[in-house]
Coordinates of C-alpha atoms and ligand atoms in Angstrom, one line a residue:
M1 CA -17.5 -11.6 -13.4
K2 CA -19.9 -11.8 -10.5
I3 CA -18.8 -14.1 -7.7
S4 CA -21.8 -15.8 -6.1
S5 CA -22.1 -15.1 -2.4
T6 CA -21.6 -18.8 -1.6
S7 CA -18.2 -18.9 -3.3
A8 CA -17.2 -15.6 -1.7
V9 CA -17.9 -17.0 1.7
A10 CA -16.0 -20.2 0.9
L11 CA -13.0 -18.2 -0.3
C12 CA -13.2 -16.1 2.9
L13 CA -13.4 -19.2 5.2
G14 CA -10.4 -20.8 3.5
F15 CA -8.6 -17.5 4.1
I16 CA -9.5 -17.2 7.7
L17 CA -8.4 -20.8 8.5
M18 CA -5.2 -20.3 6.6
S19 CA -4.4 -17.1 8.6
F20 CA -4.9 -18.9 11.9
T21 CA -2.3 -21.4 11.0
G22 CA -0.1 -18.8 9.3
H23 CA 3.3 -17.7 10.2
C24 CA 4.2 -15.2 12.8
Y25 CA 6.8 -12.6 12.0
G26 CA 9.2 -11.2 14.6
Q27 CA 7.7 -10.7 18.0
L28 CA 4.3 -9.4 16.8
Q29 CA 1.2 -11.4 17.6
V30 CA -2.4 -11.5 16.7
G31 CA -4.5 -10.0 19.5
F32 CA -1.6 -8.3 21.4
Y33 CA -4.1 -5.8 23.1
R34 CA -6.6 -8.4 24.1
E35 CA -5.3 -8.6 27.7
K36 CA -4.1 -5.0 27.9
C37 CA -7.3 -3.1 27.3
L38 CA -10.8 -3.7 28.9
V39 CA -12.4 -3.0 25.5
D40 CA -11.7 -4.4 22.1
V41 CA -9.5 -1.7 20.6
E42 CA -9.4 -3.4 17.2
A43 CA -13.2 -3.1 17.0
I44 CA -13.0 0.6 17.9
V45 CA -10.5 1.2 15.1
T46 CA -12.8 -0.8 12.7
Q47 CA -15.7 1.5 13.6
V48 CA -13.8 4.7 13.0
V49 CA -12.4 3.5 9.7
A50 CA -15.8 2.2 8.5
A51 CA -17.3 5.6 9.2
K52 CA -14.6 7.5 7.4
F53 CA -14.8 5.0 4.5
N54 CA -18.5 5.7 4.1
E55 CA -17.7 9.4 3.7
D56 CA -14.7 8.9 1.4
P57 CA -13.9 5.4 -0.1
T58 CA -10.7 6.7 -1.5
I59 CA -9.2 6.4 2.0
A60 CA -8.8 2.7 1.3
P61 CA -6.0 3.1 -1.3
A62 CA -4.6 6.0 0.7
L63 CA -4.2 3.8 3.9
I64 CA -2.8 0.9 2.0
R65 CA -0.2 3.2 0.5
M66 CA 0.5 4.8 3.9
Q67 CA 1.4 1.4 5.3
F68 CA 3.9 0.8 2.5
H69 CA 5.5 4.2 2.9
D70 CA 5.7 3.9 6.7
C71 CA 7.1 0.4 6.6
F72 CA 9.7 1.0 3.9
V73 CA 11.3 3.9 5.6
K74 CA 12.8 2.9 9.0
G75 CA 10.3 0.1 9.5
C76 CA 6.6 0.1 10.5
D77 CA 7.1 2.6 13.4
A78 CA 4.6 5.4 12.5
S79 CA 7.5 7.7 11.5
I80 CA 5.4 8.8 8.5
L81 CA 2.9 10.4 10.9
L82 CA 5.2 12.8 12.6
D83 CA 4.7 16.5 11.9
G84 CA 7.6 18.9 11.6
N85 CA 9.7 20.9 9.3
N86 CA 11.8 18.1 7.9
T87 CA 10.0 14.9 8.6
E88 CA 9.3 12.0 6.3
K89 CA 5.9 13.3 5.2
T90 CA 7.6 16.5 3.8
A91 CA 9.8 14.5 1.4
P92 CA 8.7 14.5 -2.3
P93 CA 7.4 11.0 -2.6
N94 CA 4.8 11.9 0.0
L95 CA 2.8 13.3 -2.9
S96 CA -0.7 12.1 -2.2
V97 CA 0.0 10.2 0.9
R98 CA -3.3 10.9 2.6
G99 CA -5.4 9.6 5.5
F100 CA -3.6 11.1 8.4
E101 CA -6.8 12.4 9.9
V102 CA -8.3 8.8 9.9
I103 CA -5.3 7.6 12.0
D104 CA -5.8 10.6 14.3
A105 CA -9.5 9.9 14.8
A106 CA -8.8 6.2 15.5
K107 CA -6.1 7.1 18.0
D108 CA -8.4 9.6 19.8
A109 CA -11.1 6.9 20.0
V110 CA -8.7 4.4 21.4
E111 CA -7.0 6.8 23.8
A112 CA -10.4 7.6 25.2
V113 CA -10.9 4.1 26.4
C114 CA -7.4 2.7 26.9
P115 CA -5.0 5.5 27.2
G116 CA -1.2 5.2 26.6
V117 CA -1.3 1.6 25.5
V118 CA -2.0 1.3 21.7
S119 CA 0.8 2.4 19.4
C120 CA 0.2 4.6 16.3
A121 CA 2.2 2.0 14.2
D122 CA -0.4 -0.6 15.2
I123 CA -3.2 1.7 14.4
I124 CA -1.9 2.1 10.9
S125 CA -1.8 -1.7 10.5
M126 CA -5.3 -2.2 12.0
A127 CA -6.8 0.6 9.8
T128 CA -5.1 -0.8 6.7
R129 CA -6.5 -4.3 7.5
D130 CA -9.9 -2.7 8.0
V131 CA -10.0 -0.8 4.6
F132 CA -8.7 -4.0 3.0
A133 CA -11.8 -5.9 4.3
L134 CA -14.1 -3.1 3.1
I135 CA -12.8 -3.5 -0.5
N136 CA -12.5 -7.2 -0.3
E137 CA -16.0 -8.4 0.3
G138 CA -15.6 -8.4 4.1
C139 CA -12.7 -10.9 4.1
R140 CA -10.4 -9.9 6.9
Y141 CA -6.9 -11.1 7.7
D142 CA -5.8 -11.3 11.3
V143 CA -3.6 -8.3 11.8
Q144 CA -0.6 -8.7 14.0
T145 CA 0.0 -6.1 16.7
G146 CA 2.7 -5.3 19.3
R147 CA 4.6 -2.6 17.4
R148 CA 5.9 0.4 19.2
D149 CA 6.4 3.9 17.8
G150 CA 9.7 5.4 16.6
S151 CA 11.0 8.8 17.4
V152 CA 13.0 9.6 14.3
S153 CA 11.4 10.9 11.1
L154 CA 13.7 12.6 8.6
A155 CA 12.9 13.6 5.0
Q156 CA 16.4 12.5 4.0
N157 CA 15.7 8.9 5.1
V158 CA 13.0 8.6 2.5
D159 CA 14.4 6.5 -0.3
L160 CA 11.2 5.0 -1.6
P161 CA 11.4 3.3 -5.0
S162 CA 10.8 5.6 -8.0
P163 CA 8.0 4.6 -10.5
R164 CA 10.8 4.2 -13.0
I165 CA 12.8 1.7 -11.0
S166 CA 13.9 -1.4 -12.8
V167 CA 12.5 -4.8 -11.7
N168 CA 15.9 -5.9 -10.8
D169 CA 16.6 -2.9 -8.5
S170 CA 13.1 -3.1 -7.1
I171 CA 13.7 -6.8 -6.1
A172 CA 16.9 -5.7 -4.4
A173 CA 15.0 -2.9 -2.6
F174 CA 12.4 -5.3 -1.3
A175 CA 15.1 -7.9 -0.4
R176 CA 16.7 -5.2 1.8
K177 CA 13.4 -5.2 3.8
G178 CA 13.4 -9.0 4.0
L179 CA 10.7 -9.4 1.3
S180 CA 11.1 -11.8 -1.6
A181 CA 10.5 -11.1 -5.3
T182 CA 7.2 -13.0 -5.0
D183 CA 6.2 -10.9 -2.0
M184 CA 7.0 -7.9 -4.1
V185 CA 4.8 -9.0 -7.0
Y186 CA 1.9 -9.6 -4.7
L187 CA 2.4 -6.3 -2.9
L188 CA 2.5 -4.3 -6.1
G189 CA -0.9 -5.8 -6.6
G190 CA -1.8 -2.9 -4.2
H191 CA -2.0 -1.0 -7.4
T192 CA -5.3 -2.8 -8.1
V193 CA -6.8 0.2 -6.2
G194 CA -6.1 3.9 -6.2
V195 CA -4.8 6.5 -8.5
A196 CA -1.5 8.0 -9.9
H197 CA -0.8 11.6 -10.8
C198 CA 0.0 12.3 -14.5
S199 CA 3.4 13.7 -13.5
L200 CA 4.5 10.2 -12.4
F201 CA 4.0 8.5 -15.8
Q202 CA 3.6 11.4 -18.3
D203 CA 7.0 10.7 -19.8
R204 CA 5.6 7.4 -21.1
L205 CA 2.9 9.2 -23.2
Y206 CA 5.1 11.6 -25.2
N207 CA 8.8 11.5 -25.1
F208 CA 9.9 8.3 -23.4
Q209 CA 13.6 8.3 -22.5
N210 CA 14.2 11.1 -25.0
T211 CA 13.1 9.0 -28.0
G212 CA 10.4 11.6 -28.9
K213 CA 8.0 8.7 -28.9
P214 CA 5.6 7.1 -26.3
D215 CA 6.9 4.1 -24.3
P216 CA 6.7 1.2 -26.8
T217 CA 5.6 -1.2 -23.9
M218 CA 2.4 0.8 -23.4
N219 CA -0.7 -0.4 -25.3
P220 CA -1.1 2.4 -27.9
W221 CA -4.8 2.5 -27.3
L222 CA -4.2 3.1 -23.6
A223 CA -1.7 5.9 -24.4
S224 CA -4.3 7.5 -26.7
Q225 CA -6.8 7.4 -23.8
L226 CA -4.4 8.9 -21.3
R227 CA -3.0 11.8 -23.4
P228 CA -6.1 14.0 -23.2
I229 CA -6.1 13.5 -19.4
C230 CA -2.4 14.2 -19.1
P231 CA -1.6 17.0 -21.7
Q232 CA 2.1 17.2 -22.5
N233 CA 3.0 20.5 -20.9
S234 CA 0.5 20.5 -18.1
T235 CA 1.4 20.4 -14.4
G236 CA 0.6 16.7 -14.2
S237 CA -1.8 17.0 -11.3
N238 CA -4.6 15.1 -12.9
T239 CA -5.0 11.5 -11.8
V240 CA -5.9 8.2 -13.5
N241 CA -6.7 4.8 -12.0
L242 CA -3.6 2.6 -11.5
D243 CA -5.7 -0.4 -12.5
Q244 CA -7.6 0.4 -15.7
S245 CA -10.2 -2.4 -15.4
S246 CA -13.7 -1.5 -14.3
Q247 CA -13.3 -3.4 -11.0
S248 CA -10.6 -1.0 -9.9
S249 CA -12.0 0.0 -6.6
F250 CA -12.0 -3.6 -5.2
I251 CA -9.2 -5.9 -4.4
S252 CA -8.9 -8.2 -7.4
K253 CA -6.4 -9.8 -9.7
S254 CA -7.5 -7.5 -12.5
Y255 CA -4.2 -5.5 -12.1
Y256 CA -2.2 -8.6 -13.3
W257 CA -4.4 -9.0 -16.3
Q258 CA -4.1 -5.4 -17.2
I259 CA -0.3 -5.4 -17.1
L260 CA -0.2 -8.6 -19.2
M261 CA -2.3 -6.6 -21.7
R262 CA 0.3 -3.8 -21.6
N263 CA -2.1 -1.5 -19.7
G264 CA 0.2 -0.8 -16.8
I265 CA 0.2 2.9 -15.7
L266 CA 3.5 3.2 -14.0
Q267 CA 6.6 2.0 -15.7
I268 CA 7.4 -0.4 -12.9
D269 CA 3.9 -1.9 -13.1
Q270 CA 4.4 -2.6 -16.9
E271 CA 7.9 -3.9 -16.4
L272 CA 6.7 -6.4 -13.8
A273 CA 4.7 -8.2 -16.6
L274 CA 7.5 -8.1 -19.1
D275 CA 10.7 -8.7 -17.2
P276 CA 11.8 -12.4 -17.2
L277 CA 12.5 -12.0 -13.5
T278 CA 8.8 -11.6 -12.6
R279 CA 6.8 -12.4 -15.7
S280 CA 6.0 -16.0 -14.8
T281 CA 4.9 -15.0 -11.3
V282 CA 2.6 -12.4 -12.8
Q283 CA 1.1 -15.0 -15.1
G284 CA 0.7 -17.4 -12.3
I285 CA -1.2 -14.9 -10.2
A286 CA -3.4 -13.9 -13.1
L287 CA -4.3 -17.5 -13.9
F288 CA -4.2 -19.5 -10.7
S289 CA -3.6 -17.6 -7.5
D290 CA -6.1 -16.8 -4.8
F291 CA -4.8 -13.3 -5.0
R292 CA -7.0 -11.7 -2.5
S293 CA -5.9 -13.9 0.4
K294 CA -2.3 -13.9 -0.8
F295 CA -2.3 -10.2 -0.9
G296 CA -3.5 -10.1 2.7
Q297 CA -0.7 -12.4 3.8
A298 CA 1.9 -10.2 1.9
M299 CA 0.5 -7.2 3.8
V300 CA 1.0 -9.0 7.1
K301 CA 4.7 -9.6 6.1
L302 CA 5.0 -5.9 5.0
G303 CA 3.6 -4.9 8.4
A304 CA 6.4 -6.8 10.2
V305 CA 9.3 -5.0 8.5
E306 CA 11.9 -3.6 11.0
V307 CA 9.3 -3.2 13.7
L308 CA 10.1 -1.9 17.2
T309 CA 8.7 -4.3 19.9
G310 CA 9.0 -5.0 23.6
T311 CA 10.8 -2.1 25.4
Q312 CA 12.0 -0.4 22.2
G313 CA 10.4 2.9 21.1
E314 CA 7.4 4.3 22.8
I315 CA 3.6 4.6 22.7
R316 CA 2.9 8.1 21.4
K317 CA 0.2 10.1 23.0
S318 CA -0.5 12.0 19.8
C319 CA 0.4 10.2 16.5
R320 CA 1.8 13.5 15.1
A321 CA 4.4 14.2 17.8
I322 CA 6.9 12.2 19.9
N323 CA 6.2 12.3 23.6
T324 CA 7.9 15.0 25.6
N325 CA 9.0 14.4 29.2
Ligands
HEM401 C1 8.4 -0.5 -6.4 C2 7.4 -0.3 -5.5 C3 6.4 0.8 -5.7 C4 6.4 2.0 -6.4 C5 7.6 2.5 -7.3 C6 5.2 2.6 -6.2 C7 4.8 3.8 -6.8 C8 3.6 4.4 -6.7 C9 3.2 5.7 -7.3 C10 4.2 6.5 -8.1 C11 1.9 5.9 -7.0 C12 1.1 7.1 -7.4 C13 1.2 8.2 -6.4 C14 0.6 9.5 -6.8 O1 0.3 9.7 -7.9 O2 0.5 10.4 -5.9 C15 1.5 4.9 -6.2 C16 0.2 4.8 -5.6 C17 -0.2 3.7 -4.8 N1 0.6 2.7 -4.3 FE1 2.4 2.3 -4.9 N2 4.4 1.9 -5.4 C18 5.1 0.8 -5.0 C19 4.7 -0.2 -4.2 C20 3.5 -0.2 -3.5 C21 3.1 -1.2 -2.5 C22 4.0 -2.3 -2.0 C23 1.9 -0.9 -2.1 C24 1.0 -1.5 -1.1 C25 0.9 -2.8 -0.9 C26 1.4 0.3 -2.9 C27 0.2 0.8 -2.8 C28 -0.2 1.9 -3.6 C29 -1.6 2.4 -3.6 C30 -2.8 1.8 -2.9 C31 -1.6 3.6 -4.4 C32 -2.8 4.5 -4.6 C33 -2.8 5.6 -3.6 C34 -4.1 6.5 -3.7 O3 -4.9 6.3 -4.5 O4 -4.2 7.3 -2.8 N3 2.4 0.6 -3.7 N4 2.5 3.9 -6.0
NAG402 C1 9.6 24.9 11.8 O1 10.5 25.9 11.6 C2 10.1 27.2 12.0 C3 11.0 28.3 11.5 O2 12.4 27.8 11.6 C4 9.9 27.2 13.5 O3 9.4 28.4 14.0 C5 8.9 26.1 13.9 O4 8.8 26.0 15.3 C6 9.3 24.8 13.3 N1 8.3 23.8 13.5 C7 8.5 22.6 14.1 C8 7.3 21.7 14.3 O5 9.6 22.2 14.4
NAG403 C1 5.1 16.8 0.3 O1 6.2 17.1 -0.4 C2 6.1 18.3 -1.0 C3 7.4 18.6 -1.8 O2 8.5 18.4 -1.1 C4 5.8 19.5 0.0 O3 5.7 20.7 -0.7 C5 4.6 19.2 0.7 O4 4.3 20.1 1.7 C6 4.6 17.8 1.4 N1 3.3 17.4 1.9 C7 3.2 17.2 3.2 C8 1.8 16.7 3.7 O5 4.0 17.4 4.0
NAG404 C1 20.6 -6.3 -10.3 O1 20.6 -5.9 -9.0 C2 21.8 -6.3 -8.3 C3 21.6 -5.9 -6.8 O2 21.2 -4.5 -6.7 C4 23.0 -5.5 -8.9 O3 24.2 -5.9 -8.2 C5 23.1 -5.9 -10.3 O4 24.1 -5.2 -10.9 C6 21.8 -5.6 -11.1 N1 21.8 -6.1 -12.4 C7 21.5 -5.3 -13.5 C8 21.5 -5.9 -14.8 O5 21.1 -4.1 -13.3
NAG405 C1 5.6 21.5 -24.8 O1 6.8 22.1 -24.5 C2 7.9 21.9 -25.4 C3 9.2 22.5 -24.8 O2 8.9 23.6 -24.0 C4 7.5 22.4 -26.8 O3 8.6 22.1 -27.7 C5 6.2 21.7 -27.2 O4 5.8 22.2 -28.5 C6 5.1 21.8 -26.2 N1 4.0 21.0 -26.6 C7 2.7 21.3 -26.5 C8 1.7 20.3 -27.0 O5 2.4 22.4 -26.1

């Protein structure tokens, strides 16, 4: 479906008005740096991100996923950025978390004009908002800022949900972060962009739960398309689009239609459309919701999980290391 530019503008306007009257979470606020830097640091981040996106559009899904992984482990405190022998980014679910160099470039650009003021955690949130706009017809949500950076990053703290988590357990995991089941269904719509490695869903194609058969919830046609890409005894390093529709590099509700047609790639994606706990929410989004603005609102909520504000934490000089002195 091609959306006319008039209706896209109308959708976008509704969205912007809505976000001005929207909720604030915690002590974060829109425009936190407005009085603190002589230059518009958000615009600087936007420029850096747009330049990187032009070189490699796959940084859009990469940054959206980075925000999820940062916020779900010890809150949105940029702990995922810290280098070291045993930091979060070395834990197995890091597989394919990418985009660290984009955050570094944005941080360098911001430090050059307003040193020691802008947190790395906020740069992740700003950059995520910027890639969102780039794959959402220019519609931007107002990003909240005022986060401070954490100093602890340990691989053993990484307890991200597995792609084989049940809907019930996933709801509980999101609830522990203050996010509702509805928030969770919107946020999993992040899987409308980006890719998954075969190793994370290969079991569904051949020997699902030791039955010797494919996962019966997967559309047999999809399974037949995926098997040549993900051969049974391969290393599983090939990738496929998480959203199998042709619009999969843009934010759209196509993900929800795909999972209703049993074309979910990850087990949790498929279960979302089948489990009575979430099925009606999925149907409601597919049919009625203004998904693209609701997804933005859910990202704002995700960006407020267990944040450090005020005098907590620090403003890192380099996003990859805690300050020394
Ligand atoms: C129960 C919760 C979730 C699970 C189990 C999950 C699992 C996964 C897995 C297994 C992958 C593939 C990674 C790979 O192959 O390297 C993936 C990719 C991705 N996830 Fe999730 N995810 C969840 C929630 C979210 C949320 C809340 C977001 C953001 C709003 C998100 C955004 C993404 C994106 C954008 C990608 C593609 C990354 C890329 O192409 O670089 N996910 N997820
Ligand atoms: C990682 O461990 C090695 C060997 O133990 C050590 O030489 C190195 O300094 C460590 N790196 C960091 C960043 O801590
Ligand atoms: C991600 O985790 C794997 C497995 O633990 C590790 O080998 C790899 O170095 C990690 N990647 C990064 C960027 O730290
Ligand atoms: C659903 O999740 C809750 C909270 O984690 C747990 O107490 C309950 O046993 C789970 N129910 C099932 C059927 O797994
Ligand atoms: C994959 O490996 C299993 C066990 O090692 C073996 O039984 C099976 O025949 C292999 N399948 C293919 C397609 O090579």
